[in-house]
């Protein structure tokens, strides 16, 4: 049963991150996901200091606020003349360093350490259960991630057309009256909430892998956004499941094996994708050259 909960948690993380990752990849904002996944650390610590609780709701609120602050600062610096990549680097390293400082100063006596935040430990998920009326109803992580996934699916489903136009052509979106800034910050807020909900299972460092790699792999396989989203989720689930069993066989880090398997799938797509595959294109070129000869 423990294996089931671990795999289910990993699949929920993969789906939550993969859906949002498609829009980050299309908008060429993959590094924004990396920045948010690191910079929300001070928000988590501040939420803990204010509430005195490690409950996921407080953590999500704190992370969401700092995530939006991160995006605002990056855009502000960029509009002020700083290069985009430099803006991202300055903001996320400064906020992440602030979070590390706060952890080391104020949370030494509680279970909120850097190993927990950075690396996570999905193997402990089955033992941290949620109780209602004295009855256990499953791991807390499963419920938290399930709610986050539901929130993302509902918002993106309801505003799919707006998110799609903003991703492909922000200028056109603005011209037809879509509030581009609103949907931009809504997307960033979802990324922030998903990131902190995934902390205890995959950690801040590895969550960016699930945000970017499955979506980038799906991008190589299709040019239709709806298919890209479903492909990305499927690739994320496959990476999570296969990564778990690889980690069991090797007695290695579960989260590390999951992202490694996602990387393997990306390389396979890069080599053999029908439209973008490197080897497929070379094979087609050779066949065309042979026909012309």
Coordinates of C-alpha atoms in Angstrom, one line a residue:
X1 CA 0.0 0.0 0.0
X2 CA 2.9 2.4 0.7
X3 CA 4.1 1.9 -2.9
X4 CA 0.7 2.9 -4.1
X5 CA 0.7 6.2 -2.1
X6 CA 4.2 7.1 -3.2
X7 CA 3.5 6.5 -6.9
X8 CA 0.1 8.3 -6.6
X9 CA 1.8 11.3 -5.0
X10 CA 4.5 11.3 -7.7
X11 CA 1.9 11.2 -10.5
X12 CA -0.1 14.0 -9.0
X13 CA 3.1 16.1 -8.8
X14 CA 3.9 15.2 -12.4
X15 CA 0.5 16.1 -13.7
X16 CA 0.3 19.4 -11.7
X17 CA 3.7 20.5 -12.9
X18 CA 3.3 19.2 -16.5
X19 CA 0.1 21.2 -17.2
X20 CA 1.6 24.5 -16.2
X21 CA 4.9 23.6 -17.7
X22 CA 3.4 23.5 -21.2
X23 CA 2.5 27.2 -20.9
X24 CA 5.9 28.1 -19.5
X25 CA 7.7 26.3 -22.3
X26 CA 5.5 27.9 -25.0
X27 CA 6.0 31.4 -23.5
X28 CA 9.8 30.7 -23.3
X29 CA 9.6 31.2 -19.5
X30 CA 11.1 27.9 -18.4
X31 CA 13.6 29.7 -16.2
X32 CA 10.8 31.6 -14.5
X33 CA 9.6 28.2 -13.2
X34 CA 13.2 27.6 -11.9
X35 CA 13.3 31.1 -10.3
X36 CA 9.9 30.6 -8.6
X37 CA 10.8 27.1 -7.3
X38 CA 13.8 28.6 -5.5
X39 CA 12.6 32.1 -4.5
X40 CA 9.4 30.9 -2.7
X41 CA 11.6 29.6 0.1
X42 CA 11.4 32.9 2.1
X43 CA 7.7 32.9 1.7
X44 CA 7.5 29.5 3.2
X45 CA 9.6 30.5 6.2
X46 CA 7.8 33.8 6.8
X47 CA 4.4 32.0 6.6
X48 CA 5.7 29.5 9.2
X49 CA 7.0 32.3 11.5
X50 CA 3.7 34.2 11.3
X51 CA 1.4 31.2 11.7
X52 CA 3.6 28.9 13.8
X53 CA 2.3 26.0 11.7
X54 CA 3.7 23.8 8.9
X55 CA 0.2 23.3 7.5
X56 CA 0.2 23.3 3.7
X57 CA -2.4 26.1 3.4
X58 CA -0.2 28.7 5.2
X59 CA 2.8 27.5 3.2
X60 CA 0.9 27.9 -0.1
X61 CA -0.3 31.4 0.7
X62 CA 3.2 32.5 1.7
X63 CA 4.8 30.9 -1.4
X64 CA 2.2 32.4 -3.7
X65 CA 2.8 35.9 -2.5
X66 CA 6.6 35.6 -2.9
X67 CA 6.1 33.9 -6.3
X68 CA 4.2 36.9 -7.5
X69 CA 6.7 39.2 -6.0
X70 CA 9.4 37.3 -7.9
X71 CA 7.7 37.7 -11.2
X72 CA 7.0 41.4 -10.6
X73 CA 10.7 42.1 -9.7
X74 CA 11.9 40.2 -12.7
X75 CA 9.7 42.2 -15.1
X76 CA 10.5 45.4 -13.3
X77 CA 14.2 44.9 -13.6
X78 CA 13.8 43.8 -17.3
X79 CA 11.8 46.9 -18.1
X80 CA 14.4 49.0 -16.4
X81 CA 17.0 47.9 -18.8
X82 CA 18.5 44.7 -17.2
X83 CA 18.7 41.7 -19.5
X84 CA 16.0 39.1 -19.0
X85 CA 18.3 36.2 -17.9
X86 CA 20.3 38.6 -15.6
X87 CA 17.0 39.7 -14.0
X88 CA 16.0 36.2 -13.3
X89 CA 19.4 35.3 -11.9
X90 CA 19.5 38.3 -9.6
X91 CA 16.0 37.9 -8.2
X92 CA 15.9 34.2 -7.6
X93 CA 19.4 33.9 -6.1
X94 CA 18.8 36.9 -3.8
X95 CA 15.4 35.6 -2.6
X96 CA 16.7 32.0 -2.3
X97 CA 19.6 33.2 -0.3
X98 CA 17.3 35.2 1.9
X99 CA 15.2 32.0 2.5
X100 CA 18.3 30.0 3.4
X101 CA 19.3 32.7 5.9
X102 CA 15.8 32.7 7.5
X103 CA 15.8 28.9 7.7
X104 CA 19.3 28.9 9.4
X105 CA 18.3 31.7 11.8
X106 CA 14.8 31.0 12.9
X107 CA 13.8 27.4 12.2
X108 CA 16.7 25.4 13.8
X109 CA 14.4 23.8 16.4
X110 CA 11.7 22.7 14.1
X111 CA 11.3 20.2 11.2
X112 CA 11.8 22.9 8.5
X113 CA 15.3 22.3 7.3
X114 CA 17.1 22.8 3.9
X115 CA 17.2 19.1 3.1
X116 CA 13.4 18.9 3.5
X117 CA 12.9 22.0 1.3
X118 CA 15.5 21.3 -1.3
X119 CA 15.3 17.6 -1.8
X120 CA 12.1 16.4 -0.3
X121 CA 11.5 12.8 0.8
X122 CA 8.6 11.1 -1.0
X123 CA 9.1 7.9 0.9
X124 CA 7.7 9.5 4.0
X125 CA 4.4 10.5 2.4
X126 CA 2.4 7.4 3.5
X127 CA 3.1 8.1 7.2
X128 CA 1.9 11.7 7.2
X129 CA -1.8 11.2 7.0
X130 CA -4.8 13.4 7.2
X131 CA -7.4 12.6 9.9
X132 CA -11.1 13.7 9.8
X133 CA -13.1 12.8 12.9
X134 CA -10.5 10.4 14.1
X135 CA -10.4 8.5 10.8
X136 CA -7.4 8.5 8.5
X137 CA -8.4 9.4 4.9
X138 CA -5.0 9.2 3.3
X139 CA -1.7 11.1 3.1
X140 CA -1.8 14.9 3.5
X141 CA 0.4 15.3 0.4
X142 CA -2.1 13.4 -1.8
X143 CA -5.0 15.6 -0.7
X144 CA -2.9 18.8 -1.1
X145 CA -1.6 17.9 -4.5
X146 CA -5.1 16.7 -5.6
X147 CA -6.6 20.0 -4.7
X148 CA -3.8 21.9 -6.5
X149 CA -4.2 19.8 -9.6
X150 CA -8.0 20.3 -9.5
X151 CA -7.5 24.0 -9.2
X152 CA -5.1 24.1 -12.1
X153 CA -7.4 22.0 -14.3
X154 CA -10.5 24.0 -13.5
X155 CA -8.8 27.4 -14.1
X156 CA -7.1 26.4 -17.3
X157 CA -10.2 24.5 -18.5
X158 CA -12.4 27.5 -17.9
X159 CA -10.0 30.1 -19.4
X160 CA -8.2 27.8 -21.9
X161 CA -8.8 30.1 -24.8
X162 CA -7.3 33.1 -23.0
X163 CA -4.3 31.2 -21.7
X164 CA -3.7 29.8 -25.2
X165 CA -3.8 33.2 -27.0
X166 CA -1.6 34.8 -24.3
X167 CA 0.9 32.0 -24.8
X168 CA 1.1 32.2 -28.5
X169 CA 0.5 35.9 -29.2
X170 CA 0.3 38.3 -26.2
X171 CA -0.1 41.3 -28.6
X172 CA -3.2 39.8 -30.2
X173 CA -4.6 38.9 -26.8
X174 CA -4.3 42.5 -25.7
X175 CA -5.8 43.7 -29.0
X176 CA -9.0 41.6 -28.5
X177 CA -9.4 42.8 -24.9
X178 CA -7.9 39.9 -22.9
X179 CA -6.2 41.2 -19.7
X180 CA -2.7 39.7 -20.5
X181 CA -1.2 40.8 -17.2
X182 CA -4.0 39.2 -15.2
X183 CA -3.6 35.8 -16.8
X184 CA 0.2 36.1 -16.6
X185 CA 0.1 36.6 -12.8
X186 CA -2.6 33.9 -12.5
X187 CA -0.3 31.5 -14.2
X188 CA 2.6 32.5 -12.0
X189 CA 0.4 32.1 -8.9
X190 CA -0.5 28.6 -10.0
X191 CA 3.1 27.8 -10.5
X192 CA 3.9 29.1 -7.0
X193 CA 1.1 27.1 -5.3
X194 CA 2.1 23.9 -7.3
X195 CA 5.7 24.4 -6.3
X196 CA 5.2 24.6 -2.6
X197 CA 2.6 21.7 -2.7
X198 CA 5.3 19.6 -4.3
X199 CA 8.1 20.5 -1.8
X200 CA 7.6 17.6 0.6
X201 CA 7.6 15.0 -2.2
X202 CA 10.2 16.2 -4.7
X203 CA 11.7 19.3 -3.2
X204 CA 12.4 22.8 -4.6
X205 CA 15.3 21.7 -6.8
X206 CA 13.6 18.8 -8.5
X207 CA 10.2 20.4 -9.0
X208 CA 11.6 22.5 -11.8
X209 CA 12.4 19.2 -13.6
X210 CA 8.7 18.2 -13.6
X211 CA 7.8 21.7 -14.6
X212 CA 10.0 21.8 -17.7
X213 CA 11.2 18.4 -18.9
X214 CA 7.8 16.6 -19.6
X215 CA 6.5 19.8 -21.3
X216 CA 9.6 20.2 -23.4
X217 CA 9.4 16.5 -24.4
X218 CA 5.8 16.9 -25.4
X219 CA 6.7 20.0 -27.4
X220 CA 8.9 17.8 -29.6
X221 CA 6.1 15.4 -30.2
X222 CA 3.2 17.7 -31.3
X223 CA 2.3 21.2 -32.4
X224 CA -1.2 21.2 -31.0
X225 CA -1.5 22.6 -27.5
X226 CA -4.3 20.3 -26.3
X227 CA -2.3 17.3 -27.3
X228 CA 0.9 18.8 -25.8
X229 CA -0.8 19.1 -22.4
X230 CA -2.0 15.5 -22.5
X231 CA 1.3 14.2 -23.8
X232 CA 3.1 16.2 -21.1
X233 CA 1.0 14.7 -18.4
X234 CA 1.5 11.2 -19.8
X235 CA 5.2 11.7 -20.0
X236 CA 5.3 13.0 -16.4
X237 CA 3.3 10.0 -15.1
X238 CA 5.6 7.6 -17.0
X239 CA 8.6 9.3 -15.6
X240 CA 7.3 9.1 -12.1
X241 CA 6.3 5.4 -12.3
X242 CA 9.4 4.2 -14.1
X243 CA 11.6 6.4 -11.9
X244 CA 10.1 4.8 -8.8
X245 CA 10.9 1.3 -9.8
X246 CA 14.4 2.2 -11.0
X247 CA 15.0 3.8 -7.6
X248 CA 13.9 0.6 -5.9
X249 CA 16.1 -1.5 -8.1
X250 CA 19.1 0.7 -7.6
X251 CA 18.3 1.7 -4.0
X252 CA 18.8 5.3 -5.0
X253 CA 16.9 8.7 -4.6
X254 CA 13.3 8.3 -5.7
X255 CA 12.9 11.9 -6.8
X256 CA 16.3 11.9 -8.6
X257 CA 15.4 8.7 -10.5
X258 CA 12.1 10.2 -11.6
X259 CA 13.7 13.3 -13.1
X260 CA 16.5 11.1 -14.6
X261 CA 13.8 9.0 -16.4
X262 CA 12.1 12.2 -17.6
X263 CA 15.5 13.3 -19.0
X264 CA 15.8 9.9 -20.8
X265 CA 12.4 10.3 -22.4
X266 CA 13.4 13.8 -23.5
X267 CA 16.5 12.5 -25.2
X268 CA 14.5 9.8 -26.9
X269 CA 12.0 12.4 -28.2
X270 CA 14.8 14.6 -29.3
X271 CA 16.4 11.8 -31.4
X272 CA 13.2 10.0 -32.7
X273 CA 10.4 12.6 -32.8
X274 CA 8.6 12.3 -36.1
X275 CA 8.7 16.1 -36.7
X276 CA 11.7 17.3 -34.6
X277 CA 13.8 14.1 -34.1
X278 CA 17.5 14.6 -35.0
X279 CA 18.0 11.1 -36.3
X280 CA 14.7 11.1 -38.1
X281 CA 15.5 14.3 -39.9
X282 CA 18.9 12.9 -41.0
X283 CA 17.3 9.7 -42.2
X284 CA 14.8 11.7 -44.3
X285 CA 17.6 13.9 -45.7
X286 CA 19.6 10.8 -46.7
X287 CA 16.5 9.2 -48.3
X288 CA 15.7 12.4 -50.2
X289 CA 19.3 12.6 -51.4
X290 CA 19.2 9.0 -52.6
X291 CA 16.0 9.6 -54.5
X292 CA 17.5 12.7 -56.2
X293 CA 20.6 10.7 -57.2

